[in-house]
PDB file of C-alpha atoms in Angstrom:
ATOM      1  CA  MET A   1      -0.016  -0.053  -0.004  1.00  0.00           C
ATOM      2  CA  GLU A   2       1.162   3.486  -0.836  1.00  0.00           C
ATOM      3  CA  LEU A   3       1.876   5.866   2.106  1.00  0.00           C
ATOM      4  CA  ALA A   4      -0.408   8.438   0.421  1.00  0.00           C
ATOM      5  CA  GLN A   5      -3.240   6.106   1.075  1.00  0.00           C
ATOM      6  CA  VAL A   6      -2.815   5.850   4.791  1.00  0.00           C
ATOM      7  CA  LYS A   7      -4.325   9.309   5.487  1.00  0.00           C
ATOM      8  CA  ALA A   8      -7.456   8.454   3.382  1.00  0.00           C
ATOM      9  CA  HIS A   9      -8.106   5.193   5.131  1.00  0.00           C
ATOM     10  CA  ALA A  10      -7.314   6.769   8.642  1.00  0.00           C
ATOM     11  CA  ASP A  11      -9.790   9.589   8.081  1.00  0.00           C
ATOM     12  CA  ARG A  12     -12.562   7.119   7.007  1.00  0.00           C
ATOM     13  CA  ILE A  13     -11.901   4.863   9.993  1.00  0.00           C
ATOM     14  CA  LEU A  14     -11.972   7.840  12.464  1.00  0.00           C
ATOM     15  CA  ASP A  15     -15.116   9.305  10.943  1.00  0.00           C
ATOM     16  CA  GLU A  16     -16.952   6.010  11.324  1.00  0.00           C
ATOM     17  CA  VAL A  17     -15.755   5.424  14.899  1.00  0.00           C
ATOM     18  CA  GLU A  18     -16.628   9.032  15.791  1.00  0.00           C
ATOM     19  CA  ARG A  19     -20.365   8.243  15.007  1.00  0.00           C
ATOM     20  CA  ALA A  20     -20.248   6.040  18.165  1.00  0.00           C
ATOM     21  CA  VAL A  21     -17.663   7.970  20.390  1.00  0.00           C
ATOM     22  CA  ILE A  22     -18.600  11.634  19.972  1.00  0.00           C
ATOM     23  CA  GLY A  23     -16.215  14.657  20.380  1.00  0.00           C
ATOM     24  CA  LYS A  24     -12.996  12.734  21.188  1.00  0.00           C
ATOM     25  CA  ARG A  25     -11.209  12.888  17.896  1.00  0.00           C
ATOM     26  CA  GLU A  26      -7.706  13.498  19.381  1.00  0.00           C
ATOM     27  CA  ALA A  27      -8.091  10.425  21.748  1.00  0.00           C
ATOM     28  CA  LEU A  28      -9.493   8.290  18.988  1.00  0.00           C
ATOM     29  CA  GLU A  29      -6.563   9.426  16.755  1.00  0.00           C
ATOM     30  CA  LEU A  30      -4.109   8.243  19.449  1.00  0.00           C
ATOM     31  CA  VAL A  31      -5.893   4.824  19.602  1.00  0.00           C
ATOM     32  CA  LEU A  32      -5.599   4.529  15.703  1.00  0.00           C
ATOM     33  CA  MET A  33      -2.015   5.347  15.905  1.00  0.00           C
ATOM     34  CA  GLY A  34      -1.449   2.681  18.558  1.00  0.00           C
ATOM     35  CA  LEU A  35      -3.198   0.129  16.187  1.00  0.00           C
ATOM     36  CA  LEU A  36      -1.143   1.271  13.153  1.00  0.00           C
ATOM     37  CA  ALA A  37       2.129   1.196  15.173  1.00  0.00           C
ATOM     38  CA  ASP A  38       1.172  -2.418  16.115  1.00  0.00           C
ATOM     39  CA  GLY A  39       1.183  -1.507  19.767  1.00  0.00           C
ATOM     40  CA  HIS A  40      -1.062  -2.046  22.804  1.00  0.00           C
ATOM     41  CA  VAL A  41      -3.038   0.718  24.290  1.00  0.00           C
ATOM     42  CA  LEU A  42      -3.963   1.408  27.889  1.00  0.00           C
ATOM     43  CA  LEU A  43      -7.260   3.449  28.251  1.00  0.00           C
ATOM     44  CA  GLU A  44      -7.288   4.916  31.787  1.00  0.00           C
ATOM     45  CA  ASP A  45     -10.296   6.914  32.838  1.00  0.00           C
ATOM     46  CA  TYR A  46     -13.415   7.158  35.002  1.00  0.00           C
ATOM     47  CA  PRO A  47     -16.375   4.861  34.304  1.00  0.00           C
ATOM     48  CA  GLY A  48     -18.836   5.704  31.587  1.00  0.00           C
ATOM     49  CA  LEU A  49     -16.351   7.506  29.310  1.00  0.00           C
ATOM     50  CA  ALA A  50     -16.638   5.244  26.398  1.00  0.00           C
ATOM     51  CA  LYS A  51     -13.475   3.104  26.996  1.00  0.00           C
ATOM     52  CA  THR A  52     -15.108  -0.318  26.165  1.00  0.00           C
ATOM     53  CA  LEU A  53     -17.282   1.277  23.381  1.00  0.00           C
ATOM     54  CA  THR A  54     -13.951   2.618  21.752  1.00  0.00           C
ATOM     55  CA  ALA A  55     -12.534  -0.824  21.659  1.00  0.00           C
ATOM     56  CA  ARG A  56     -15.588  -2.452  20.336  1.00  0.00           C
ATOM     57  CA  SER A  57     -16.034   0.300  17.661  1.00  0.00           C
ATOM     58  CA  PHE A  58     -12.448  -0.182  16.189  1.00  0.00           C
ATOM     59  CA  ALA A  59     -13.099  -3.871  16.080  1.00  0.00           C
ATOM     60  CA  GLN A  60     -16.305  -3.342  14.100  1.00  0.00           C
ATOM     61  CA  VAL A  61     -14.844  -0.774  11.677  1.00  0.00           C
ATOM     62  CA  THR A  62     -11.739  -2.742  10.988  1.00  0.00           C
ATOM     63  CA  GLN A  63     -13.474  -6.046  10.727  1.00  0.00           C
ATOM     64  CA  THR A  64     -10.995  -7.822  13.010  1.00  0.00           C
ATOM     65  CA  GLY A  65     -11.777 -10.573  15.327  1.00  0.00           C
ATOM     66  CA  PHE A  66     -12.791  -9.185  18.818  1.00  0.00           C
ATOM     67  CA  ASN A  67     -12.898 -10.655  22.309  1.00  0.00           C
ATOM     68  CA  ARG A  68     -13.548  -9.148  25.643  1.00  0.00           C
ATOM     69  CA  ILE A  69     -12.287 -10.388  28.873  1.00  0.00           C
ATOM     70  CA  GLN A  70     -13.772  -9.013  32.166  1.00  0.00           C
ATOM     71  CA  PHE A  71     -10.864  -9.176  34.617  1.00  0.00           C
ATOM     72  CA  THR A  72     -11.883 -10.048  38.034  1.00  0.00           C
ATOM     73  CA  PRO A  73      -9.942 -11.205  41.252  1.00  0.00           C
ATOM     74  CA  ASP A  74     -10.778 -14.903  40.596  1.00  0.00           C
ATOM     75  CA  LEU A  75      -9.689 -14.898  36.920  1.00  0.00           C
ATOM     76  CA  MET A  76      -7.076 -17.673  36.290  1.00  0.00           C
ATOM     77  CA  PRO A  77      -4.389 -17.521  33.718  1.00  0.00           C
ATOM     78  CA  SER A  78      -6.041 -20.502  31.780  1.00  0.00           C
ATOM     79  CA  ASP A  79      -9.245 -18.367  31.509  1.00  0.00           C
ATOM     80  CA  VAL A  80      -7.258 -15.973  29.333  1.00  0.00           C
ATOM     81  CA  THR A  81      -4.826 -18.332  27.393  1.00  0.00           C
ATOM     82  CA  GLY A  82      -6.875 -21.556  27.256  1.00  0.00           C
ATOM     83  CA  SER A  83      -5.920 -25.079  28.453  1.00  0.00           C
ATOM     84  CA  SER A  84      -5.462 -28.737  27.433  1.00  0.00           C
ATOM     85  CA  ILE A  85      -8.616 -30.902  28.197  1.00  0.00           C
ATOM     86  CA  TRP A  86      -8.717 -34.572  28.017  1.00  0.00           C
ATOM     87  CA  ASN A  87     -10.625 -35.905  24.955  1.00  0.00           C
ATOM     88  CA  GLN A  88     -11.871 -39.377  25.832  1.00  0.00           C
ATOM     89  CA  ARG A  89     -12.904 -40.093  22.260  1.00  0.00           C
ATOM     90  CA  GLU A  90      -9.272 -39.468  20.944  1.00  0.00           C
ATOM     91  CA  GLY A  91      -7.511 -40.562  24.073  1.00  0.00           C
ATOM     92  CA  ASP A  92      -5.273 -37.563  24.322  1.00  0.00           C
ATOM     93  CA  PHE A  93      -5.251 -34.043  25.582  1.00  0.00           C
ATOM     94  CA  GLU A  94      -7.035 -31.461  23.163  1.00  0.00           C
ATOM     95  CA  PHE A  95      -6.045 -27.815  23.325  1.00  0.00           C
ATOM     96  CA  ARG A  96      -9.030 -25.390  23.863  1.00  0.00           C
ATOM     97  CA  PRO A  97      -7.787 -21.822  23.028  1.00  0.00           C
ATOM     98  CA  GLY A  98      -8.950 -19.144  25.235  1.00  0.00           C
ATOM     99  CA  PRO A  99     -10.234 -15.611  24.351  1.00  0.00           C
ATOM    100  CA  ILE A 100      -6.629 -14.215  23.897  1.00  0.00           C
ATOM    101  CA  PHE A 101      -6.788 -15.976  20.357  1.00  0.00           C
ATOM    102  CA  THR A 102      -8.210 -13.078  18.481  1.00  0.00           C
ATOM    103  CA  ASN A 103      -7.029  -9.924  16.645  1.00  0.00           C
ATOM    104  CA  LEU A 104      -8.331  -7.227  19.058  1.00  0.00           C
ATOM    105  CA  LEU A 105      -8.526  -8.066  22.789  1.00  0.00           C
ATOM    106  CA  LEU A 106     -10.295  -5.929  25.163  1.00  0.00           C
ATOM    107  CA  ALA A 107      -8.892  -6.479  28.687  1.00  0.00           C
ATOM    108  CA  ASP A 108     -11.563  -4.776  30.822  1.00  0.00           C
ATOM    109  CA  GLU A 109     -10.527  -3.463  34.166  1.00  0.00           C
ATOM    110  CA  ILE A 110      -7.150  -5.241  33.824  1.00  0.00           C
ATOM    111  CA  ASN A 111      -5.934  -4.184  37.303  1.00  0.00           C
ATOM    112  CA  ARG A 112      -8.662  -6.163  38.994  1.00  0.00           C
ATOM    113  CA  ALA A 113      -6.907  -9.422  38.120  1.00  0.00           C
ATOM    114  CA  PRO A 114      -4.144 -10.825  40.333  1.00  0.00           C
ATOM    115  CA  PRO A 115      -0.566 -10.505  39.206  1.00  0.00           C
ATOM    116  CA  LYS A 116      -0.280 -14.320  37.955  1.00  0.00           C
ATOM    117  CA  THR A 117      -3.258 -13.647  35.526  1.00  0.00           C
ATOM    118  CA  GLN A 118      -1.909 -10.182  34.518  1.00  0.00           C
ATOM    119  CA  ALA A 119       1.447 -11.920  33.708  1.00  0.00           C
ATOM    120  CA  ALA A 120      -0.397 -14.367  31.435  1.00  0.00           C
ATOM    121  CA  LEU A 121      -0.675 -11.516  28.947  1.00  0.00           C
ATOM    122  CA  LEU A 122       2.999 -10.543  29.057  1.00  0.00           C
ATOM    123  CA  GLU A 123       4.368 -13.169  26.615  1.00  0.00           C
ATOM    124  CA  ALA A 124       1.445 -12.567  24.176  1.00  0.00           C
ATOM    125  CA  MET A 125       1.803  -8.851  24.276  1.00  0.00           C
ATOM    126  CA  GLN A 126       5.527  -8.982  23.608  1.00  0.00           C
ATOM    127  CA  GLU A 127       6.105 -12.184  21.567  1.00  0.00           C
ATOM    128  CA  ARG A 128       2.593 -12.458  19.996  1.00  0.00           C
ATOM    129  CA  GLN A 129       2.554 -16.064  21.274  1.00  0.00           C
ATOM    130  CA  VAL A 130       1.381 -18.213  24.055  1.00  0.00           C
ATOM    131  CA  THR A 131       3.164 -21.202  25.696  1.00  0.00           C
ATOM    132  CA  ILE A 132       1.188 -23.735  27.310  1.00  0.00           C
ATOM    133  CA  GLU A 133       2.346 -26.971  28.852  1.00  0.00           C
ATOM    134  CA  GLY A 134       5.639 -26.522  26.948  1.00  0.00           C
ATOM    135  CA  VAL A 135       3.782 -25.971  23.515  1.00  0.00           C
ATOM    136  CA  THR A 136       4.041 -22.591  21.819  1.00  0.00           C
ATOM    137  CA  HIS A 137       0.903 -21.319  19.871  1.00  0.00           C
ATOM    138  CA  ARG A 138       1.301 -18.353  17.687  1.00  0.00           C
ATOM    139  CA  LEU A 139      -1.262 -15.685  17.653  1.00  0.00           C
ATOM    140  CA  ALA A 140      -2.763 -14.444  14.563  1.00  0.00           C
ATOM    141  CA  ARG A 141      -1.767 -10.949  13.232  1.00  0.00           C
ATOM    142  CA  PRO A 142      -2.723  -8.344  13.976  1.00  0.00           C
ATOM    143  CA  PHE A 143      -2.755  -9.027  17.580  1.00  0.00           C
ATOM    144  CA  LEU A 144      -3.461  -5.892  19.757  1.00  0.00           C
ATOM    145  CA  VAL A 145      -4.478  -5.469  23.428  1.00  0.00           C
ATOM    146  CA  LEU A 146      -6.799  -2.593  24.441  1.00  0.00           C
ATOM    147  CA  ALA A 147      -6.772  -2.514  28.300  1.00  0.00           C
ATOM    148  CA  THR A 148      -9.036  -0.337  30.524  1.00  0.00           C
ATOM    149  CA  GLN A 149      -8.591   0.574  34.105  1.00  0.00           C
ATOM    150  CA  ASN A 150     -10.339   2.809  36.594  1.00  0.00           C
ATOM    151  CA  PRO A 151      -7.882   5.447  38.068  1.00  0.00           C
ATOM    152  CA  ILE A 152     -10.028   6.107  41.261  1.00  0.00           C
ATOM    153  CA  GLU A 153     -11.262   2.914  42.587  1.00  0.00           C
ATOM    154  CA  TYR A 154      -8.406   0.802  44.118  1.00  0.00           C
ATOM    155  CA  GLU A 155     -10.358  -1.629  46.458  1.00  0.00           C
ATOM    156  CA  GLY A 156      -9.799  -5.140  45.317  1.00  0.00           C
ATOM    157  CA  THR A 157      -7.401  -4.191  42.503  1.00  0.00           C
ATOM    158  CA  TYR A 158      -3.751  -5.213  41.780  1.00  0.00           C
ATOM    159  CA  PRO A 159      -1.790  -2.220  40.334  1.00  0.00           C
ATOM    160  CA  LEU A 160      -0.019  -3.100  37.075  1.00  0.00           C
ATOM    161  CA  PRO A 161       3.583  -3.734  37.681  1.00  0.00           C
ATOM    162  CA  GLU A 162       6.115  -1.424  35.811  1.00  0.00           C
ATOM    163  CA  ALA A 163       7.245  -4.293  33.489  1.00  0.00           C
ATOM    164  CA  GLN A 164       3.543  -4.775  32.223  1.00  0.00           C
ATOM    165  CA  LEU A 165       2.887  -1.017  32.017  1.00  0.00           C
ATOM    166  CA  ASP A 166       5.957  -0.687  29.852  1.00  0.00           C
ATOM    167  CA  ARG A 167       4.469  -3.255  27.366  1.00  0.00           C
ATOM    168  CA  PHE A 168       1.675  -0.749  26.457  1.00  0.00           C
ATOM    169  CA  LEU A 169       2.838   1.592  23.534  1.00  0.00           C
ATOM    170  CA  LEU A 170       0.720   4.383  25.010  1.00  0.00           C
ATOM    171  CA  ARG A 171      -1.752   5.494  27.670  1.00  0.00           C
ATOM    172  CA  ILE A 172      -4.799   7.604  26.941  1.00  0.00           C
ATOM    173  CA  SER A 173      -7.388   9.425  28.926  1.00  0.00           C
ATOM    174  CA  PHE A 174     -10.641  10.536  27.304  1.00  0.00           C
ATOM    175  CA  GLY A 175     -11.969  12.889  29.860  1.00  0.00           C
ATOM    176  CA  TYR A 176     -15.481  14.260  30.243  1.00  0.00           C
ATOM    177  CA  PRO A 177     -17.264  15.482  27.130  1.00  0.00           C
ATOM    178  CA  SER A 178     -18.003  19.261  26.639  1.00  0.00           C
ATOM    179  CA  ARG A 179     -21.732  20.258  27.076  1.00  0.00           C
ATOM    180  CA  SER A 180     -22.306  20.510  23.318  1.00  0.00           C
ATOM    181  CA  ASP A 181     -20.869  17.119  22.665  1.00  0.00           C
ATOM    182  CA  GLU A 182     -22.730  15.559  25.534  1.00  0.00           C
ATOM    183  CA  TRP A 183     -25.957  16.912  24.222  1.00  0.00           C
ATOM    184  CA  GLU A 184     -24.947  15.417  20.662  1.00  0.00           C
ATOM    185  CA  VAL A 185     -24.700  12.020  22.507  1.00  0.00           C
ATOM    186  CA  LEU A 186     -28.204  12.346  23.878  1.00  0.00           C
ATOM    187  CA  SER A 187     -29.580  13.871  20.601  1.00  0.00           C
ATOM    188  CA  ARG A 188     -28.319  10.925  18.508  1.00  0.00           C
ATOM    189  CA  ARG A 189     -29.567   8.338  21.176  1.00  0.00           C
ATOM    190  CA  LEU A 190     -33.052   9.884  20.810  1.00  0.00           C
ATOM    191  CA  GLU A 191     -32.844   9.822  17.005  1.00  0.00           C
ATOM    192  CA  ARG A 192     -31.873   6.285  16.602  1.00  0.00           C
ATOM    193  CA  ARG A 193     -34.332   4.949  19.379  1.00  0.00           C
ATOM    194  CA  GLU A 194     -31.878   2.333  20.525  1.00  0.00           C
ATOM    195  CA  ASP A 195     -28.680   1.947  22.551  1.00  0.00           C
ATOM    196  CA  GLU A 196     -26.476   0.189  20.038  1.00  0.00           C
ATOM    197  CA  VAL A 197     -24.769   2.197  17.085  1.00  0.00           C
ATOM    198  CA  GLU A 198     -24.520   0.176  14.072  1.00  0.00           C
ATOM    199  CA  LEU A 199     -21.017   0.986  12.478  1.00  0.00           C
ATOM    200  CA  THR A 200     -20.089   0.173   8.843  1.00  0.00           C
ATOM    201  CA  PRO A 201     -16.798  -1.716   8.319  1.00  0.00           C
ATOM    202  CA  VAL A 202     -14.242   0.514   6.534  1.00  0.00           C
ATOM    203  CA  VAL A 203     -11.227  -1.750   6.359  1.00  0.00           C
ATOM    204  CA  ASP A 204     -10.301  -5.477   7.044  1.00  0.00           C
ATOM    205  CA  GLY A 205      -7.585  -7.342   8.765  1.00  0.00           C
ATOM    206  CA  PRO A 206      -5.224  -7.567   5.750  1.00  0.00           C
ATOM    207  CA  THR A 207      -5.771  -3.934   4.994  1.00  0.00           C
ATOM    208  CA  LEU A 208      -4.901  -2.992   8.671  1.00  0.00           C
ATOM    209  CA  LEU A 209      -1.667  -4.962   8.252  1.00  0.00           C
ATOM    210  CA  ALA A 210      -0.867  -3.195   4.953  1.00  0.00           C
ATOM    211  CA  LEU A 211      -1.477   0.087   6.693  1.00  0.00           C
ATOM    212  CA  GLN A 212       0.984  -0.943   9.490  1.00  0.00           C
ATOM    213  CA  ALA A 213       3.606  -1.881   6.740  1.00  0.00           C
ATOM    214  CA  ALA A 214       3.134   1.466   5.055  1.00  0.00           C
ATOM    215  CA  ILE A 215       4.046   3.379   8.181  1.00  0.00           C
ATOM    216  CA  GLU A 216       7.639   1.954   7.794  1.00  0.00           C
ATOM    217  CA  ASP A 217       8.034   4.175   4.692  1.00  0.00           C
ATOM    218  CA  VAL A 218       7.775   7.334   6.860  1.00  0.00           C
ATOM    219  CA  HIS A 219      11.240   8.995   6.913  1.00  0.00           C
ATOM    220  CA  VAL A 220      12.827   9.954  10.280  1.00  0.00           C
ATOM    221  CA  GLY A 221      15.807  12.327   9.916  1.00  0.00           C
ATOM    222  CA  GLU A 222      18.858  12.103  12.008  1.00  0.00           C
ATOM    223  CA  ALA A 223      18.262  15.297  13.611  1.00  0.00           C
ATOM    224  CA  VAL A 224      14.658  14.329  14.664  1.00  0.00           C
ATOM    225  CA  GLY A 225      16.056  10.976  15.864  1.00  0.00           C
ATOM    226  CA  ALA A 226      18.589  12.704  17.995  1.00  0.00           C
ATOM    227  CA  TYR A 227      15.765  14.989  19.451  1.00  0.00           C
ATOM    228  CA  ILE A 228      13.723  11.799  20.395  1.00  0.00           C
ATOM    229  CA  VAL A 229      16.816  10.303  22.239  1.00  0.00           C
ATOM    230  CA  GLU A 230      17.471  13.761  24.066  1.00  0.00           C
ATOM    231  CA  LEU A 231      14.003  13.926  25.067  1.00  0.00           C
ATOM    232  CA  VAL A 232      13.824  10.444  26.588  1.00  0.00           C
ATOM    233  CA  THR A 233      17.336  10.679  28.112  1.00  0.00           C
ATOM    234  CA  ALA A 234      15.962  13.886  29.858  1.00  0.00           C
ATOM    235  CA  THR A 235      13.497  11.739  31.643  1.00  0.00           C
ATOM    236  CA  ARG A 236      16.276   9.765  33.300  1.00  0.00           C
ATOM    237  CA  ALA A 237      18.332  12.747  34.475  1.00  0.00           C
ATOM    238  CA  SER A 238      15.164  14.645  35.811  1.00  0.00           C
ATOM    239  CA  THR A 239      15.316  15.527  39.629  1.00  0.00           C
ATOM    240  CA  SER A 240      11.483  14.662  39.541  1.00  0.00           C
ATOM    241  CA  THR A 241      11.744  10.941  38.687  1.00  0.00           C
ATOM    242  CA  THR A 242      13.376   7.944  40.236  1.00  0.00           C
ATOM    243  CA  VAL A 243      13.017   5.896  37.125  1.00  0.00           C
ATOM    244  CA  GLY A 244      12.974   7.419  33.523  1.00  0.00           C
ATOM    245  CA  ALA A 245      11.871   5.946  30.291  1.00  0.00           C
ATOM    246  CA  SER A 246      13.891   3.120  28.745  1.00  0.00           C
ATOM    247  CA  PRO A 247      14.853   2.529  25.134  1.00  0.00           C
ATOM    248  CA  ARG A 248      11.595   0.942  24.679  1.00  0.00           C
ATOM    249  CA  GLY A 249      10.168   4.468  25.496  1.00  0.00           C
ATOM    250  CA  SER A 250      12.258   5.848  22.566  1.00  0.00           C
ATOM    251  CA  LEU A 251      10.885   3.217  20.354  1.00  0.00           C
ATOM    252  CA  ALA A 252       7.325   3.998  21.303  1.00  0.00           C
ATOM    253  CA  VAL A 253       7.993   7.688  20.475  1.00  0.00           C
ATOM    254  CA  LEU A 254       9.506   6.939  17.310  1.00  0.00           C
ATOM    255  CA  LYS A 255       6.713   4.581  15.997  1.00  0.00           C
ATOM    256  CA  LEU A 256       3.870   6.953  17.228  1.00  0.00           C
ATOM    257  CA  ALA A 257       5.638  10.041  15.602  1.00  0.00           C
ATOM    258  CA  ARG A 258       5.757   8.165  12.242  1.00  0.00           C
ATOM    259  CA  CYS A 259       2.083   7.405  12.630  1.00  0.00           C
ATOM    260  CA  LYS A 260       1.258  11.053  13.560  1.00  0.00           C
ATOM    261  CA  ALA A 261       3.122  12.104  10.368  1.00  0.00           C
ATOM    262  CA  ALA A 262       1.298   9.612   8.052  1.00  0.00           C
ATOM    263  CA  LEU A 263      -2.036  10.720   9.475  1.00  0.00           C
ATOM    264  CA  ALA A 264      -1.072  14.344   8.600  1.00  0.00           C
ATOM    265  CA  GLY A 265      -0.341  13.189   5.109  1.00  0.00           C
ATOM    266  CA  ARG A 266       3.366  13.555   5.396  1.00  0.00           C
ATOM    267  CA  ASP A 267       6.083  11.093   4.569  1.00  0.00           C
ATOM    268  CA  PHE A 268       8.550  12.594   7.111  1.00  0.00           C
ATOM    269  CA  VAL A 269       8.537  13.215  10.845  1.00  0.00           C
ATOM    270  CA  THR A 270       8.852  16.745  12.397  1.00  0.00           C
ATOM    271  CA  PRO A 271       9.677  17.796  15.937  1.00  0.00           C
ATOM    272  CA  GLU A 272       6.016  18.854  16.407  1.00  0.00           C
ATOM    273  CA  ASP A 273       5.028  15.188  15.707  1.00  0.00           C
ATOM    274  CA  VAL A 274       7.439  14.103  18.488  1.00  0.00           C
ATOM    275  CA  LYS A 275       6.035  16.606  20.875  1.00  0.00           C
ATOM    276  CA  ALA A 276       2.370  15.594  20.060  1.00  0.00           C
ATOM    277  CA  VAL A 277       2.945  11.913  21.186  1.00  0.00           C
ATOM    278  CA  ALA A 278       5.581  12.270  23.733  1.00  0.00           C
ATOM    279  CA  VAL A 279       3.179  12.483  26.807  1.00  0.00           C
ATOM    280  CA  PRO A 280       1.095   9.457  25.848  1.00  0.00           C
ATOM    281  CA  ALA A 281       4.093   7.335  24.987  1.00  0.00           C
ATOM    282  CA  LEU A 282       6.152   8.284  28.051  1.00  0.00           C
ATOM    283  CA  ALA A 283       4.104   9.318  31.031  1.00  0.00           C
ATOM    284  CA  HIS A 284       3.107   5.800  32.176  1.00  0.00           C
ATOM    285  CA  ARG A 285       6.842   4.764  31.955  1.00  0.00           C
ATOM    286  CA  LEU A 286       8.069   7.364  34.545  1.00  0.00           C
ATOM    287  CA  LEU A 287       8.163   6.761  38.268  1.00  0.00           C
ATOM    288  CA  LEU A 288       8.019  10.098  40.114  1.00  0.00           C
ATOM    289  CA  LYS A 289       9.710  10.646  43.389  1.00  0.00           C
ATOM    290  CA  PRO A 290       7.443  10.007  46.498  1.00  0.00           C
ATOM    291  CA  GLU A 291       7.621  13.665  47.675  1.00  0.00           C
ATOM    292  CA  LEU A 292       5.954  14.709  44.498  1.00  0.00           C
ATOM    293  CA  TRP A 293       2.944  12.554  45.257  1.00  0.00           C
ATOM    294  CA  VAL A 294       2.550  13.975  48.618  1.00  0.00           C
ATOM    295  CA  GLN A 295       2.535  17.503  47.306  1.00  0.00           C
ATOM    296  CA  GLN A 296      -0.432  16.619  45.015  1.00  0.00           C
TER     297      GLN A 296
END
């Protein structure tokens, strides 16, 4: 696919998703950039702000396989990955794949599952494969995780460890809609006379893979690359952080900046592209000093 076609496809995808998620074009663009960069996205915000709706809408519009896992304290790793079950007829164990075997996985309230279950996602998110009882099962491409978590309710939750947070390409918050956008939500609901929004597929799985491949044609100049390195290195030297971003953070900024440029119709990255994606790509990778949390 030609790089010039990426913007046209992206605009059509965003226009269709925005029929369901109203007034959040910037946040939806970030989610799409995560998908185009073949990365996982963490949606962190208050209940009722369209986190689950966003994941479901992107799955509908891109015609990709979609599974949802509601994470709970009693969820076991095998509930995510699947397990081997004895088949009496065949006289052998038969592998029953879990919901992780899909294209777009919604991990709803991921911080409610215990660490052992959260860890079941680590190999899949990084290696795009699952190993069960010594047998490795490859996951179909694309494989992307959209995880949600509630930033205010901590009772009965297990905060994501830094190693797993680092697996997410970016973290996004939607925020409350403006008054006009919220009225638009109500107005459209009255007009269609039902809760569900029927979205029209715009692309399919192979096209999404072609869009991901086209992003590799976006040029990154040496000066811009050096700027990304300087930016990420500054997070490690900052007096406000105890842990800065790793080279994985640099790669995240690089990937997202290329997607930002492609969505703007350019075949090269500018410093403005880097600035636009730096916070979503790096903020969740930083560990602030304890005294700063006390001041807040």
